[in-house]
Amino acid sequence: MTTLYEQTLRRARDDPEDFWAQAAEAISWARRWDRVLDDSNPPFYRWFEGARVNTCYNAVDRHVEAGRGKQPALIYDSPVTGTVAALSYADLREQTARLAGVLRNLGVRRGDRVLVYMPMIPEAAVAMLACARLGAVHSVVFGGFAAKELATRIDDAKPRVVLTASCGIEIARIVEYKPLLDEAIVMSAHKPSATVLLQRPQQAAALGPGDHDWLDAVAAAQPADCVPVEATDPLYILYTSGTTGVPKGVVRDNGGHLVALDWSMRHVYGMAPGEVYWAASDIGWVVGHSYIVYAPLIHGCTTVLYEGKPVGTPNAGAFWRVIADHGVSALFTAPTAFRAIKREDPQGKLIDNFDLSSLRTLFLAGERADPDTVGWAEEKLEVPVIDHWWQTETGWPIAANCVGLGALPVKHGSPTKVVPGYDVRILEHDDDGSSRELPPGETGAIALRLPLPPGCLPTLWKNDDGYVDSYLSEFEGYYQTGDAGYVDQDGYLYIMSRTDDLINVAGHRLSTGGMEEILASHPEVAECAVIGVADSLKGQVPLGLVVLYAGSARSEAEIVPELVQIVRDQLGPVASFKVAAVVDRLPKTRSGKVLRGTMRRIADGVPYTVPATIDDPAILDEIEQTLSQIGYPRQPR
Ligand code: COA
Ligand code: AMP
């Protein structure tokens, strides 16, 4: 007998247009589509071509019209400010319409970009929805990035307006946003015409010419209605790390995104309208876009917006308190959050202080879910712990245990099976350059057969060539995810590593190439390599190895702190770049390629073979010695 999961997978594969047209019935369209899938211009595919729709209407207004006006849409829980507040769907409509009025007064129209640089406060979600209401395109930038990263995004997205707040709060540290924003605008060639700033009581910011006080502007504005846009129009741009220091502008459209996210809430996450969903992430990441703001609201759930950390916030057991206080049904976070909780309370004693009976499922994603952490969470919480795998580009899960379609047995170390709508293949290049699919058990590049389902990126912002080069050129007819892994005999997928030089630090995706560019800009650095080394809390952290110019007179003790500081200043604290060492030379192949993988294995204490192509094997001994002097490998295996 086939399971509901298998039937759904087959339906989506056999007739994707019919499958997604049925899913699209859950969305309110201003005009229905001419074609479900426009495949006339491969490799560019567009979903719901000809349809008109408004994302904010579907996330907010229609729920008020359907009688959910009094239901909490968003619960703001902020242990770092001691605040808990709820916005009903009616409140959210009112606030969103007014902020959309502010943007309209500032000249923002359909298709214009608006940069959102905000901490985890309700106004950040309101800002995103207000853009969607006008058909403007938001680009949210995570608060932990430095001014230079912000400037790069301003120059690429060319926003007309910036929405920001005076500060963010990192438990004990106030992060002033305005000086960072001002610095970024000085650096950028494009100059936004206005900034609207929300003053927070913890730290006010001085307003300059062209700056507007948020509350004053909202008080003076008339509410704006939802503007229907083409389903294929962009809803947002979210920048993500590529293999160089230049981030990629992932584009999300309106129609496909609405349909896919709504479908995922029910079928992947098993959520019903009216239930409380909590994604403990940040709006600056894709998890925050999809599962703090859009999906729960589109589906008529209550979303929790949490400002704080899992540990170190004023009260211990913060996650358990939030679940108990708000009746959370599903929690989604990164494994690193659970590693932090486990470290603070290994026996899970704090859990006993709270009533967690509302919690049905814990979802983990963003990095590899190590079996120890998954096992600990299963034992302590006594609910299914679902590892699932996806990325900024797809916007919603590629592989998961779809609890809404009937949970499958869990295998630790695997995010279970492909989600209906996707077609995952494990590929490898043959010697003649053609590609072939690998049989179960063999590790290769994880690719997705085109077309991608609705909700995934249609292209990169103003960069169709970059989209093709980055994702579609390696295997013709496939999108390459950048991850390597295998499928076992039962069809379970295993994600083993990246095929590029991206690393994953506390669930945050970062480019070692980008950090190398920054280190190389130091006047005394001749050559450098950044590798991701294993870390028991953050999964991976970056480690820099630098070769100084001959004749450099200063000591390692003087230079290393400078290297740490320039990465913090230019990329941001989120990089967690804290360790670097000076070496005489870097190991390379005879053709000059730096052997980063070999150095990573040495740093992690993993057995390695000396590559046949190495130009001088003796260098590896030197690297071993240097790493050992700074404490690597951390725990010999
Ligand atoms: N604004 C400014 N600075 C920020 C920031 C923000 N929004 N977010 C993080 N930072 C800073 C931190 O303060 C820290 O600075 P420090 O080096 O001065 O201590 C640095 O960036 C690194 O942050 P982070 O990686 O979050 O480490 P942490 O030690 O503060 O916290 C965890 C560790 C595990 C508790 C934390 O990473 C966490 O809660 N992760 C949850 C998972 C998550 O959100 N994943 C996102 C994708 S799902
Ligand atoms: P991001 O685009 O920042 O969400 O990062 C996506 C990348 O994180 C993926 O391509 C993977 O490398 C990694 N990742 C996300 N989820 C998982 C998971 N469940 N298991 C292993 N790696 C994951």
Coordinates of N, CA and C and ligand atoms in Angstrom, one line a residue, residues 240-241 285-287 335 364-369 386-394 398-399 413-415 479 481-484 494-500 502-504 507-510, ligand 2:
T240 N 22.7 36.5 -0.1 CA 23.3 35.4 0.6 C 24.7 35.2 0.1
S241 N 25.5 34.5 1.0 CA 27.0 34.4 0.7 C 27.2 33.5 -0.5
W285 N 17.6 36.4 7.9 CA 17.9 35.1 7.2 C 16.6 34.6 6.5
V286 N 16.8 33.6 5.6 CA 15.7 33.1 4.9 C 14.7 32.5 5.8
V287 N 15.1 31.8 6.9 CA 14.2 31.2 7.8 C 13.3 32.2 8.4
P335 N 20.3 23.6 14.9 CA 20.8 22.7 15.9 C 21.7 23.4 16.8
L364 N 14.5 21.2 12.9 CA 15.9 21.7 12.9 C 16.3 21.9 11.4
A365 N 17.0 23.0 11.1 CA 17.6 23.2 9.8 C 18.7 24.3 9.9
G366 N 19.3 24.5 8.7 CA 20.3 25.5 8.6 C 21.8 25.0 8.7
E367 N 21.9 23.8 9.2 CA 23.3 23.2 9.3 C 23.0 21.7 9.6
R368 N 24.1 20.9 9.6 CA 23.9 19.5 9.8 C 23.4 19.3 11.3
A369 N 22.4 18.5 11.4 CA 21.9 18.2 12.7 C 22.6 17.0 13.2
I386 N 12.6 16.8 13.8 CA 12.6 16.7 12.4 C 13.8 17.5 11.8
D387 N 14.8 16.8 11.3 CA 15.8 17.5 10.6 C 15.3 17.8 9.2
H388 N 15.5 19.0 8.7 CA 15.1 19.2 7.3 C 16.1 20.1 6.6
W389 N 16.2 20.0 5.3 CA 17.3 20.6 4.6 C 16.7 21.5 3.4
W390 N 17.3 22.7 3.4 CA 16.9 23.6 2.3 C 17.9 24.8 2.3
Q391 N 17.7 25.8 1.5 CA 18.7 26.9 1.5 C 18.0 28.2 1.0
T392 N 18.7 29.3 1.2 CA 18.1 30.6 0.9 C 17.5 30.6 -0.5
E393 N 18.1 30.0 -1.4 CA 17.7 30.0 -2.8 C 16.3 29.3 -3.0
T394 N 16.1 28.2 -2.3 CA 14.8 27.5 -2.5 C 13.7 28.2 -1.7
I398 N 13.6 21.4 0.9 CA 13.8 20.4 -0.2 C 13.6 19.0 0.3
A399 N 14.1 18.7 1.5 CA 14.0 17.4 2.0 C 13.5 17.5 3.4
G413 N 20.8 11.7 11.3 CA 21.8 12.1 10.3 C 21.2 12.3 9.0
S414 N 19.9 12.1 8.8 CA 19.3 12.3 7.5 C 18.1 13.2 7.7
P415 N 18.0 14.2 6.8 CA 16.8 15.0 6.8 C 15.6 14.3 6.1
Y479 N 19.6 22.3 -11.3 CA 20.1 23.3 -10.4 C 21.1 22.6 -9.4
T481 N 22.9 22.4 -5.9 CA 22.7 23.0 -4.6 C 23.9 23.5 -3.9
G482 N 25.1 23.0 -4.4 CA 26.4 23.3 -3.7 C 26.6 22.4 -2.5
D483 N 25.7 21.4 -2.3 CA 25.9 20.4 -1.2 C 26.2 19.1 -1.9
A484 N 27.0 18.3 -1.1 CA 27.3 16.9 -1.6 C 26.6 16.0 -0.6
Y494 N 21.2 12.1 2.6 CA 22.2 12.5 3.6 C 23.0 13.6 3.0
I495 N 23.1 14.7 3.8 CA 23.9 15.9 3.4 C 25.2 15.8 4.0
M496 N 26.3 15.7 3.3 CA 27.6 15.4 3.8 C 28.5 16.7 4.0
S497 N 28.5 17.5 2.9 CA 29.4 18.7 3.0 C 29.0 19.6 1.8
R498 N 29.7 20.8 1.8 CA 29.5 21.7 0.7 C 30.6 21.3 -0.4
T499 N 30.2 21.6 -1.6 CA 31.2 21.4 -2.7 C 32.0 22.7 -3.0
D500 N 31.6 23.8 -2.3 CA 32.3 25.0 -2.5 C 32.9 25.5 -1.2
L502 N 31.9 27.5 1.0 CA 31.0 28.1 2.0 C 31.1 27.3 3.3
I503 N 31.0 28.0 4.4 CA 31.0 27.3 5.7 C 29.7 27.8 6.5
N504 N 29.4 27.0 7.5 CA 28.2 27.2 8.2 C 28.5 27.5 9.7
G507 N 24.6 28.1 12.1 CA 23.5 28.2 11.2 C 23.6 29.3 10.2
H508 N 24.6 30.1 10.2 CA 24.8 31.2 9.3 C 25.7 30.8 8.2
R509 N 25.3 31.1 7.0 CA 26.1 30.7 5.8 C 27.1 31.8 5.5
L510 N 28.4 31.4 5.5 CA 29.4 32.4 5.2 C 30.4 32.0 4.2
Ligands
AMP2 P1 21.3 29.1 4.0 O1 21.1 29.4 2.6 O2 22.0 30.1 4.8 O3 20.0 28.7 4.6 O4 22.3 27.8 4.0 C1 21.9 26.7 3.3 C2 23.0 25.6 3.5 O5 23.0 25.2 4.9 C3 22.7 24.4 2.7 O6 23.1 24.5 1.4 C4 23.5 23.4 3.5 O7 24.9 23.4 3.2 C5 23.3 23.8 4.9 N1 22.1 23.2 5.5 C6 20.9 23.7 5.7 N2 20.1 22.8 6.3 C7 20.8 21.6 6.5 C8 20.6 20.4 7.1 N3 19.4 20.0 7.6 N4 21.6 19.5 7.1 C9 22.8 19.8 6.6 N5 23.1 21.0 6.1 C10 22.1 21.9 6.0

